[in-house]
Amino acid sequence: MPAAPYSVSRRTSLPGAPSCLDVLVLHQFSMMSLAATIEPLRAANRVSGQELYRWRLVSLGGDLPASSSGVTVGVAGAFAPAEVRDGLFVVAAFDALAIGRSLASDLRAVARRGLSIAGIEAGAWVLGRAGLLDGYRATTHWEDLEEFAATFPKVEVVSDRFVMDRTRWTAGGAAPALDMMLAMISAEHGLPLALNVASIFIYEQAQASSAPQPIVSLGRLAAADPALASVIGVMQRNLEEPVPVPRLAAGAGLLTRTLQTRFRAQLGMSPHAYYLDLRLAAAKRMLQHSGHNVAEVASAYGFGSASAFARAFRARFGMSPVEAREQGGGSWALRPATVPPASRGSDRE
């Protein structure tokens, strides 16, 4: 398990008693993120033959939260900060980025007691809005990292899979949340138990907590064609200022023609077309989840003009950039407008 600046929270349970954890589930949460948070606790109890952990799901007001896939989960009741025993996990997705003063106040009340508080996926935004990440290292889902860093300048934002900084923990998504829970189990009950818990899920924890979150999960491709995987990695890291294909090939020790052949064999398209797809997908997310206009988004992702961007966008998605923004339902209004990534320089590289 990865070493991390982990701090066991101030527990209110009696010594030797199970750790009692609250899981605050917010509307439109990810089912995978929730499962990655609580299933390792169940598995730890099963493997150890002891009740090491107790947990309960709570929601705002005690309402039954619905996941992003439409599945409603039962909860034990309403979130009550005074009832949190040993730690709090906030599982949230994009719709939870705007939080009310009451929730922020309740979260700060938990923090004042010295308890560990974790934000899973967009749960990091919830903690950030409450001011609980100022002065801490933190991460969130890779789609939101640029906006997250701009919104919370007092937070040391990193692209790590998960971060356990003292009593503030954040995870970028479901798989990183599972890794984080295994790290917690390892720190509290030993590496052998954590390894056995991982085996319950037939899961190999191959990446460290500090491994950057990939935009593209390369999986078997990385083993089948490491050179091609490395090129895609360079593409991911350079969406704002595209690297010419000959330079990509040379960086991987390949001829341009060889790189083109491998792309077509593995992915069924040219390097240029694949790179363009990555940039357009990122631009679409920015259109739907930020307040930037079309020209700003075009510039942010390396398009020479708004018209060239619009043509490429329509060819790829069958709609104009403006139509894509409207399709997003105005969810960008939940976030303050920030400077596009390309205008921020390289201070976050």
mmCIF file of C-alpha atoms in Angstrom:
data_model
loop_
_atom_site.group_PDB
_atom_site.id
_atom_site.type_symbol
_atom_site.label_atom_id
_atom_site.label_comp_id
_atom_site.label_asym_id
_atom_site.label_seq_id
_atom_site.Cartn_x
_atom_site.Cartn_y
_atom_site.Cartn_z
ATOM 1 C CA MET A 1 0.000 0.000 0.000
ATOM 2 C CA PRO A 2 1.258 3.530 -0.723
ATOM 3 C CA ALA A 3 2.769 5.573 2.049
ATOM 4 C CA ALA A 4 0.817 8.748 2.708
ATOM 5 C CA PRO A 5 0.741 11.606 5.243
ATOM 6 C CA TYR A 6 -2.082 9.742 6.943
ATOM 7 C CA SER A 7 -3.418 10.698 10.364
ATOM 8 C CA VAL A 8 -5.774 8.524 12.354
ATOM 9 C CA SER A 9 -8.616 10.788 13.345
ATOM 10 C CA ARG A 10 -9.592 11.522 16.909
ATOM 11 C CA ARG A 11 -11.889 8.621 17.663
ATOM 12 C CA THR A 12 -14.820 8.841 20.010
ATOM 13 C CA SER A 13 -15.413 5.084 20.086
ATOM 14 C CA LEU A 14 -13.964 3.119 22.998
ATOM 15 C CA PRO A 15 -10.519 1.500 22.515
ATOM 16 C CA GLY A 16 -10.923 -1.822 20.751
ATOM 17 C CA ALA A 17 -14.440 -0.973 19.601
ATOM 18 C CA PRO A 18 -15.334 -0.816 15.893
ATOM 19 C CA SER A 19 -14.612 2.414 14.047
ATOM 20 C CA CYS A 20 -17.972 4.092 13.401
ATOM 21 C CA LEU A 21 -18.094 6.007 10.138
ATOM 22 C CA ASP A 22 -20.811 8.152 8.571
ATOM 23 C CA VAL A 23 -21.149 8.256 4.785
ATOM 24 C CA LEU A 24 -22.981 11.354 3.560
ATOM 25 C CA VAL A 25 -24.546 10.482 0.203
ATOM 26 C CA LEU A 26 -25.531 13.469 -1.918
ATOM 27 C CA HIS A 27 -28.022 13.465 -4.792
ATOM 28 C CA GLN A 28 -26.741 12.158 -8.157
ATOM 29 C CA PHE A 29 -23.842 10.334 -6.494
ATOM 30 C CA SER A 30 -21.964 7.595 -8.354
ATOM 31 C CA MET A 31 -22.949 4.063 -7.356
ATOM 32 C CA MET A 32 -19.407 2.889 -8.068
ATOM 33 C CA SER A 33 -17.917 5.553 -5.817
ATOM 34 C CA LEU A 34 -20.286 4.631 -2.999
ATOM 35 C CA ALA A 35 -19.516 0.934 -3.359
ATOM 36 C CA ALA A 36 -15.767 1.622 -3.438
ATOM 37 C CA THR A 37 -16.144 3.476 -0.142
ATOM 38 C CA ILE A 38 -18.210 1.031 1.893
ATOM 39 C CA GLU A 39 -17.519 -2.415 0.413
ATOM 40 C CA PRO A 40 -13.888 -2.507 1.628
ATOM 41 C CA LEU A 41 -15.201 -1.941 5.160
ATOM 42 C CA ARG A 42 -17.522 -4.925 4.836
ATOM 43 C CA ALA A 43 -14.716 -7.026 3.384
ATOM 44 C CA ALA A 44 -12.351 -6.030 6.204
ATOM 45 C CA ASN A 45 -14.879 -7.292 8.745
ATOM 46 C CA ARG A 46 -15.356 -10.528 6.823
ATOM 47 C CA VAL A 47 -11.672 -11.260 6.291
ATOM 48 C CA SER A 48 -10.642 -10.387 9.836
ATOM 49 C CA GLY A 49 -13.508 -12.246 11.460
ATOM 50 C CA GLN A 50 -14.084 -9.177 13.620
ATOM 51 C CA GLU A 51 -16.285 -6.129 13.478
ATOM 52 C CA LEU A 52 -13.546 -3.612 12.749
ATOM 53 C CA TYR A 53 -15.859 -1.089 11.098
ATOM 54 C CA ARG A 54 -19.443 0.055 11.382
ATOM 55 C CA TRP A 55 -20.917 2.506 8.922
ATOM 56 C CA ARG A 56 -24.190 4.131 8.133
ATOM 57 C CA LEU A 57 -25.454 6.054 5.147
ATOM 58 C CA VAL A 58 -26.983 9.470 5.787
ATOM 59 C CA SER A 59 -28.367 12.160 3.526
ATOM 60 C CA LEU A 60 -29.403 15.775 3.720
ATOM 61 C CA GLY A 61 -32.728 15.882 5.523
ATOM 62 C CA GLY A 62 -32.986 12.099 5.563
ATOM 63 C CA ASP A 63 -34.333 11.957 1.997
ATOM 64 C CA LEU A 64 -33.530 8.904 -0.116
ATOM 65 C CA PRO A 65 -30.762 10.005 -2.505
ATOM 66 C CA ALA A 66 -30.890 8.888 -6.134
ATOM 67 C CA SER A 67 -27.694 7.966 -7.947
ATOM 68 C CA SER A 68 -26.673 9.259 -11.364
ATOM 69 C CA SER A 69 -28.003 5.979 -12.776
ATOM 70 C CA GLY A 70 -31.402 6.507 -11.143
ATOM 71 C CA VAL A 71 -30.990 3.947 -8.345
ATOM 72 C CA THR A 72 -32.255 5.131 -4.966
ATOM 73 C CA VAL A 73 -30.475 3.961 -1.829
ATOM 74 C CA GLY A 74 -31.791 3.726 1.698
ATOM 75 C CA VAL A 75 -30.233 5.788 4.457
ATOM 76 C CA ALA A 76 -30.214 5.555 8.223
ATOM 77 C CA GLY A 77 -31.382 9.126 8.597
ATOM 78 C CA ALA A 78 -30.405 12.753 8.201
ATOM 79 C CA PHE A 79 -26.835 13.989 8.458
ATOM 80 C CA ALA A 80 -26.279 15.264 11.993
ATOM 81 C CA PRO A 81 -22.761 16.568 12.671
ATOM 82 C CA ALA A 82 -22.965 15.938 16.417
ATOM 83 C CA GLU A 83 -23.650 12.238 15.791
ATOM 84 C CA VAL A 84 -20.563 11.582 13.658
ATOM 85 C CA ARG A 85 -18.363 9.268 15.724
ATOM 86 C CA ASP A 86 -15.007 8.520 14.094
ATOM 87 C CA GLY A 87 -15.025 9.934 10.584
ATOM 88 C CA LEU A 88 -17.114 11.265 7.720
ATOM 89 C CA PHE A 89 -17.049 10.378 4.024
ATOM 90 C CA VAL A 90 -18.833 12.680 1.567
ATOM 91 C CA VAL A 91 -19.784 10.903 -1.676
ATOM 92 C CA ALA A 92 -20.907 13.340 -4.337
ATOM 93 C CA ALA A 93 -20.982 14.021 -8.064
ATOM 94 C CA PHE A 94 -21.114 17.201 -10.121
ATOM 95 C CA ASP A 95 -24.620 18.261 -9.121
ATOM 96 C CA ALA A 96 -23.422 18.693 -5.533
ATOM 97 C CA LEU A 97 -20.861 21.413 -6.312
ATOM 98 C CA ALA A 98 -23.138 24.166 -5.028
ATOM 99 C CA ILE A 99 -23.735 23.655 -1.300
ATOM 100 C CA GLY A 100 -25.737 25.703 1.141
ATOM 101 C CA ARG A 101 -24.487 27.526 4.204
ATOM 102 C CA SER A 102 -26.130 25.017 6.504
ATOM 103 C CA LEU A 103 -24.160 22.068 5.099
ATOM 104 C CA ALA A 104 -20.928 24.060 5.117
ATOM 105 C CA SER A 105 -21.493 24.947 8.762
ATOM 106 C CA ASP A 106 -22.269 21.347 9.664
ATOM 107 C CA LEU A 107 -19.100 20.107 7.967
ATOM 108 C CA ARG A 108 -17.002 22.675 9.805
ATOM 109 C CA ALA A 109 -18.557 21.493 13.075
ATOM 110 C CA VAL A 110 -17.339 17.963 12.344
ATOM 111 C CA ALA A 111 -13.888 19.275 11.444
ATOM 112 C CA ARG A 112 -13.581 21.216 14.708
ATOM 113 C CA ARG A 113 -13.761 17.911 16.570
ATOM 114 C CA GLY A 114 -10.572 16.745 14.851
ATOM 115 C CA LEU A 115 -12.258 13.956 12.897
ATOM 116 C CA SER A 116 -11.095 12.754 9.499
ATOM 117 C CA ILE A 117 -13.308 13.988 6.654
ATOM 118 C CA ALA A 118 -13.048 12.514 3.166
ATOM 119 C CA GLY A 119 -14.392 13.823 -0.134
ATOM 120 C CA ILE A 120 -15.018 11.180 -2.795
ATOM 121 C CA GLU A 121 -15.025 12.446 -6.410
ATOM 122 C CA ALA A 122 -16.942 15.769 -6.270
ATOM 123 C CA GLY A 123 -17.005 15.403 -2.492
ATOM 124 C CA ALA A 124 -13.756 17.365 -2.656
ATOM 125 C CA TRP A 125 -15.732 20.321 -4.014
ATOM 126 C CA VAL A 126 -18.105 20.059 -1.071
ATOM 127 C CA LEU A 127 -15.203 20.174 1.389
ATOM 128 C CA GLY A 128 -13.600 23.007 -0.547
ATOM 129 C CA ARG A 129 -16.790 25.091 -0.485
ATOM 130 C CA ALA A 130 -16.861 24.647 3.289
ATOM 131 C CA GLY A 131 -13.288 25.934 3.544
ATOM 132 C CA LEU A 132 -12.031 22.617 4.901
ATOM 133 C CA LEU A 133 -9.250 22.076 2.358
ATOM 134 C CA ASP A 134 -7.437 25.401 2.750
ATOM 135 C CA GLY A 135 -3.806 24.638 3.534
ATOM 136 C CA TYR A 136 -4.168 20.972 2.560
ATOM 137 C CA ARG A 137 -3.176 18.914 -0.450
ATOM 138 C CA ALA A 138 -6.233 17.646 -2.314
ATOM 139 C CA THR A 139 -7.454 16.178 -5.552
ATOM 140 C CA THR A 140 -10.734 15.645 -7.394
ATOM 141 C CA HIS A 141 -11.849 14.000 -10.624
ATOM 142 C CA TRP A 142 -9.479 14.809 -13.480
ATOM 143 C CA GLU A 143 -12.234 16.496 -15.501
ATOM 144 C CA ASP A 144 -12.521 19.147 -12.797
ATOM 145 C CA LEU A 145 -8.911 19.691 -11.715
ATOM 146 C CA GLU A 146 -8.335 22.958 -13.583
ATOM 147 C CA GLU A 147 -11.549 24.524 -12.329
ATOM 148 C CA PHE A 148 -10.927 23.142 -8.839
ATOM 149 C CA ALA A 149 -7.478 24.734 -8.641
ATOM 150 C CA ALA A 150 -8.787 28.083 -9.862
ATOM 151 C CA THR A 151 -11.738 28.033 -7.464
ATOM 152 C CA PHE A 152 -9.701 27.145 -4.382
ATOM 153 C CA PRO A 153 -6.352 28.979 -4.583
ATOM 154 C CA LYS A 154 -5.554 28.177 -0.923
ATOM 155 C CA VAL A 155 -5.637 24.443 -1.650
ATOM 156 C CA GLU A 156 -2.554 22.636 -2.950
ATOM 157 C CA VAL A 157 -4.296 20.879 -5.830
ATOM 158 C CA VAL A 158 -2.593 17.809 -7.284
ATOM 159 C CA SER A 159 -3.629 15.348 -9.975
ATOM 160 C CA ASP A 160 -2.960 12.339 -7.711
ATOM 161 C CA ARG A 161 -5.417 9.445 -7.672
ATOM 162 C CA PHE A 162 -6.090 10.087 -3.999
ATOM 163 C CA VAL A 163 -4.617 12.221 -1.221
ATOM 164 C CA MET A 164 -4.611 11.558 2.524
ATOM 165 C CA ASP A 165 -3.284 14.759 4.052
ATOM 166 C CA ARG A 166 -3.645 14.553 7.829
ATOM 167 C CA THR A 167 -7.396 14.511 8.484
ATOM 168 C CA ARG A 168 -8.447 15.642 5.001
ATOM 169 C CA TRP A 169 -8.720 12.920 2.395
ATOM 170 C CA THR A 170 -9.829 13.240 -1.218
ATOM 171 C CA ALA A 171 -10.193 10.702 -4.034
ATOM 172 C CA GLY A 172 -10.668 11.371 -7.740
ATOM 173 C CA GLY A 173 -13.251 8.681 -8.395
ATOM 174 C CA ALA A 174 -14.334 5.108 -7.716
ATOM 175 C CA ALA A 175 -11.073 3.192 -8.259
ATOM 176 C CA PRO A 176 -8.997 5.776 -6.354
ATOM 177 C CA ALA A 177 -11.571 5.637 -3.537
ATOM 178 C CA LEU A 178 -11.055 1.879 -3.295
ATOM 179 C CA ASP A 179 -7.295 2.466 -3.166
ATOM 180 C CA MET A 180 -7.777 5.051 -0.425
ATOM 181 C CA MET A 181 -9.918 2.726 1.686
ATOM 182 C CA LEU A 182 -7.284 0.005 1.346
ATOM 183 C CA ALA A 183 -4.642 2.494 2.477
ATOM 184 C CA MET A 184 -6.790 3.355 5.518
ATOM 185 C CA ILE A 185 -7.282 -0.306 6.390
ATOM 186 C CA SER A 186 -3.558 -0.920 6.004
ATOM 187 C CA ALA A 187 -2.662 1.997 8.278
ATOM 188 C CA GLU A 188 -5.166 0.989 10.948
ATOM 189 C CA HIS A 189 -5.003 -2.815 10.841
ATOM 190 C CA GLY A 190 -1.909 -3.771 8.860
ATOM 191 C CA LEU A 191 -0.885 -4.475 5.290
ATOM 192 C CA PRO A 192 -1.759 -8.206 5.354
ATOM 193 C CA LEU A 193 -5.416 -7.431 6.050
ATOM 194 C CA ALA A 194 -5.518 -4.767 3.329
ATOM 195 C CA LEU A 195 -4.032 -7.204 0.812
ATOM 196 C CA ASN A 196 -6.612 -9.811 1.749
ATOM 197 C CA VAL A 197 -9.398 -7.255 1.363
ATOM 198 C CA ALA A 198 -8.086 -6.373 -2.105
ATOM 199 C CA SER A 199 -8.097 -10.052 -3.027
ATOM 200 C CA ILE A 200 -11.799 -10.279 -2.160
ATOM 201 C CA PHE A 201 -12.428 -7.974 -5.127
ATOM 202 C CA ILE A 202 -9.793 -9.735 -7.297
ATOM 203 C CA TYR A 203 -8.080 -6.349 -7.338
ATOM 204 C CA GLU A 204 -4.412 -5.585 -7.835
ATOM 205 C CA GLN A 205 -3.444 -2.207 -6.451
ATOM 206 C CA ALA A 206 -0.737 -1.515 -9.005
ATOM 207 C CA GLN A 207 -0.599 2.286 -8.785
ATOM 208 C CA ALA A 208 0.590 4.539 -5.985
ATOM 209 C CA SER A 209 -1.648 7.216 -4.526
ATOM 210 C CA SER A 210 0.536 9.848 -6.204
ATOM 211 C CA ALA A 211 0.047 8.370 -9.676
ATOM 212 C CA PRO A 212 -1.654 10.989 -11.874
ATOM 213 C CA GLN A 213 -5.230 10.380 -12.946
ATOM 214 C CA PRO A 214 -5.261 9.426 -16.644
ATOM 215 C CA ILE A 215 -7.706 11.035 -19.041
ATOM 216 C CA VAL A 216 -7.607 7.782 -20.990
ATOM 217 C CA SER A 217 -7.362 4.491 -19.102
ATOM 218 C CA LEU A 218 -4.837 2.642 -21.240
ATOM 219 C CA GLY A 219 -5.274 -0.736 -19.552
ATOM 220 C CA ARG A 220 -3.999 -3.586 -21.723
ATOM 221 C CA LEU A 221 -2.753 -1.217 -24.406
ATOM 222 C CA ALA A 222 0.083 -0.130 -22.128
ATOM 223 C CA ALA A 223 1.339 -3.716 -22.009
ATOM 224 C CA ALA A 224 0.619 -4.535 -25.654
ATOM 225 C CA ASP A 225 2.231 -1.405 -27.115
ATOM 226 C CA PRO A 226 4.135 0.706 -24.566
ATOM 227 C CA ALA A 227 5.343 3.174 -27.202
ATOM 228 C CA LEU A 228 1.798 3.868 -28.383
ATOM 229 C CA ALA A 229 0.614 4.219 -24.793
ATOM 230 C CA SER A 230 3.382 6.728 -24.082
ATOM 231 C CA VAL A 231 2.322 8.823 -27.085
ATOM 232 C CA ILE A 232 -1.263 8.883 -25.852
ATOM 233 C CA GLY A 233 0.030 9.976 -22.461
ATOM 234 C CA VAL A 234 1.809 12.914 -24.075
ATOM 235 C CA MET A 235 -1.395 13.793 -25.903
ATOM 236 C CA GLN A 236 -3.343 13.789 -22.629
ATOM 237 C CA ARG A 237 -0.873 16.168 -21.026
ATOM 238 C CA ASN A 238 -0.845 18.569 -23.980
ATOM 239 C CA LEU A 239 -4.461 19.198 -24.958
ATOM 240 C CA GLU A 240 -4.089 22.986 -24.832
ATOM 241 C CA GLU A 241 -1.033 23.154 -27.081
ATOM 242 C CA PRO A 242 -1.105 20.105 -29.386
ATOM 243 C CA VAL A 243 2.238 18.455 -30.127
ATOM 244 C CA PRO A 244 2.804 17.768 -33.867
ATOM 245 C CA VAL A 245 2.548 14.101 -34.783
ATOM 246 C CA PRO A 246 6.179 13.867 -36.051
ATOM 247 C CA ARG A 247 7.382 15.121 -32.655
ATOM 248 C CA LEU A 248 5.141 12.612 -30.887
ATOM 249 C CA ALA A 249 6.632 9.820 -32.982
ATOM 250 C CA ALA A 250 10.202 10.972 -32.422
ATOM 251 C CA GLY A 251 9.622 11.212 -28.665
ATOM 252 C CA ALA A 252 8.561 7.556 -28.640
ATOM 253 C CA GLY A 253 11.501 6.513 -30.810
ATOM 254 C CA LEU A 254 9.271 5.768 -33.809
ATOM 255 C CA LEU A 255 9.028 6.902 -37.403
ATOM 256 C CA THR A 256 5.926 8.954 -38.150
ATOM 257 C CA ARG A 257 4.681 6.297 -40.568
ATOM 258 C CA THR A 258 5.184 3.581 -37.945
ATOM 259 C CA LEU A 259 3.189 5.557 -35.370
ATOM 260 C CA GLN A 260 0.386 6.054 -37.858
ATOM 261 C CA THR A 261 0.332 2.335 -38.633
ATOM 262 C CA ARG A 262 0.170 1.391 -34.945
ATOM 263 C CA PHE A 263 -2.646 3.854 -34.266
ATOM 264 C CA ARG A 264 -4.709 2.434 -37.085
ATOM 265 C CA ALA A 265 -4.011 -1.148 -36.014
ATOM 266 C CA GLN A 266 -4.872 -0.601 -32.344
ATOM 267 C CA LEU A 267 -7.432 2.226 -32.428
ATOM 268 C CA GLY A 268 -8.741 2.281 -35.985
ATOM 269 C CA MET A 269 -7.843 5.923 -36.625
ATOM 270 C CA SER A 270 -4.893 8.171 -37.310
ATOM 271 C CA PRO A 271 -2.902 9.871 -34.527
ATOM 272 C CA HIS A 272 -4.218 13.234 -35.678
ATOM 273 C CA ALA A 273 -7.852 12.095 -35.559
ATOM 274 C CA TYR A 274 -7.392 10.533 -32.105
ATOM 275 C CA TYR A 275 -5.690 13.666 -30.756
ATOM 276 C CA LEU A 276 -8.461 15.820 -32.190
ATOM 277 C CA ASP A 277 -11.062 13.621 -30.487
ATOM 278 C CA LEU A 278 -9.359 14.086 -27.110
ATOM 279 C CA ARG A 279 -9.287 17.865 -27.509
ATOM 280 C CA LEU A 280 -12.881 18.091 -28.712
ATOM 281 C CA ALA A 281 -14.121 15.911 -25.835
ATOM 282 C CA ALA A 282 -12.324 18.162 -23.345
ATOM 283 C CA ALA A 283 -13.719 21.257 -25.069
ATOM 284 C CA LYS A 284 -17.239 19.832 -24.863
ATOM 285 C CA ARG A 285 -16.873 19.291 -21.121
ATOM 286 C CA MET A 286 -15.709 22.868 -20.683
ATOM 287 C CA LEU A 287 -18.630 24.193 -22.715
ATOM 288 C CA GLN A 288 -21.156 22.269 -20.643
ATOM 289 C CA HIS A 289 -19.579 22.783 -17.230
ATOM 290 C CA SER A 290 -18.140 26.296 -17.258
ATOM 291 C CA GLY A 291 -19.154 29.822 -18.164
ATOM 292 C CA HIS A 292 -16.623 30.271 -20.983
ATOM 293 C CA ASN A 293 -17.807 31.367 -24.404
ATOM 294 C CA VAL A 294 -17.054 29.439 -27.594
ATOM 295 C CA ALA A 295 -14.056 31.570 -28.546
ATOM 296 C CA GLU A 296 -12.455 31.057 -25.122
ATOM 297 C CA VAL A 297 -12.972 27.303 -25.281
ATOM 298 C CA ALA A 298 -11.570 27.160 -28.823
ATOM 299 C CA SER A 299 -8.452 29.047 -27.716
ATOM 300 C CA ALA A 300 -8.084 26.935 -24.585
ATOM 301 C CA TYR A 301 -7.752 23.752 -26.630
ATOM 302 C CA GLY A 302 -5.479 24.948 -29.378
ATOM 303 C CA PHE A 303 -7.920 25.818 -32.175
ATOM 304 C CA GLY A 304 -6.837 28.713 -34.358
ATOM 305 C CA SER A 305 -10.293 30.259 -34.557
ATOM 306 C CA ALA A 306 -13.808 29.827 -33.222
ATOM 307 C CA SER A 307 -15.047 28.976 -36.721
ATOM 308 C CA ALA A 308 -12.478 26.190 -37.192
ATOM 309 C CA PHE A 309 -13.417 24.857 -33.760
ATOM 310 C CA ALA A 310 -17.128 24.968 -34.586
ATOM 311 C CA ARG A 311 -16.617 23.036 -37.835
ATOM 312 C CA ALA A 312 -14.571 20.334 -36.133
ATOM 313 C CA PHE A 313 -17.029 20.191 -33.238
ATOM 314 C CA ARG A 314 -20.057 19.727 -35.503
ATOM 315 C CA ALA A 315 -18.271 17.055 -37.539
ATOM 316 C CA ARG A 316 -17.489 15.133 -34.341
ATOM 317 C CA PHE A 317 -20.695 15.568 -32.309
ATOM 318 C CA GLY A 318 -23.343 16.461 -34.892
ATOM 319 C CA MET A 319 -24.189 19.727 -33.150
ATOM 320 C CA SER A 320 -22.778 23.200 -32.750
ATOM 321 C CA PRO A 321 -20.817 24.264 -29.659
ATOM 322 C CA VAL A 322 -23.741 26.489 -28.658
ATOM 323 C CA GLU A 323 -26.153 23.565 -28.898
ATOM 324 C CA ALA A 324 -23.800 21.474 -26.757
ATOM 325 C CA ARG A 325 -23.778 24.180 -24.109
ATOM 326 C CA GLU A 326 -27.583 24.239 -24.060
ATOM 327 C CA GLN A 327 -27.637 20.453 -23.861
ATOM 328 C CA GLY A 328 -25.590 20.747 -20.677
ATOM 329 C CA GLY A 329 -28.625 22.297 -19.044
ATOM 330 C CA GLY A 330 -26.777 25.293 -17.684
ATOM 331 C CA SER A 331 -24.968 23.191 -15.063
ATOM 332 C CA TRP A 332 -21.934 25.408 -15.567
ATOM 333 C CA ALA A 333 -23.703 28.055 -13.507
ATOM 334 C CA LEU A 334 -22.810 26.085 -10.384
ATOM 335 C CA ARG A 335 -19.190 27.124 -10.817
ATOM 336 C CA PRO A 336 -17.642 30.575 -11.001
ATOM 337 C CA ALA A 337 -16.136 31.539 -14.324
ATOM 338 C CA THR A 338 -12.369 31.098 -14.362
ATOM 339 C CA VAL A 339 -9.544 31.688 -16.776
ATOM 340 C CA PRO A 340 -9.292 28.960 -19.436
ATOM 341 C CA PRO A 341 -6.475 26.452 -18.820
ATOM 342 C CA ALA A 342 -4.314 27.697 -21.691
ATOM 343 C CA SER A 343 -4.173 31.177 -20.157
ATOM 344 C CA ARG A 344 -2.849 30.040 -16.781
ATOM 345 C CA GLY A 345 0.675 29.186 -17.843
ATOM 346 C CA SER A 346 2.477 26.095 -16.613
ATOM 347 C CA ASP A 347 2.312 26.600 -12.853
ATOM 348 C CA ARG A 348 0.288 23.383 -12.391
ATOM 349 C CA GLU A 349 2.463 21.070 -14.470
#
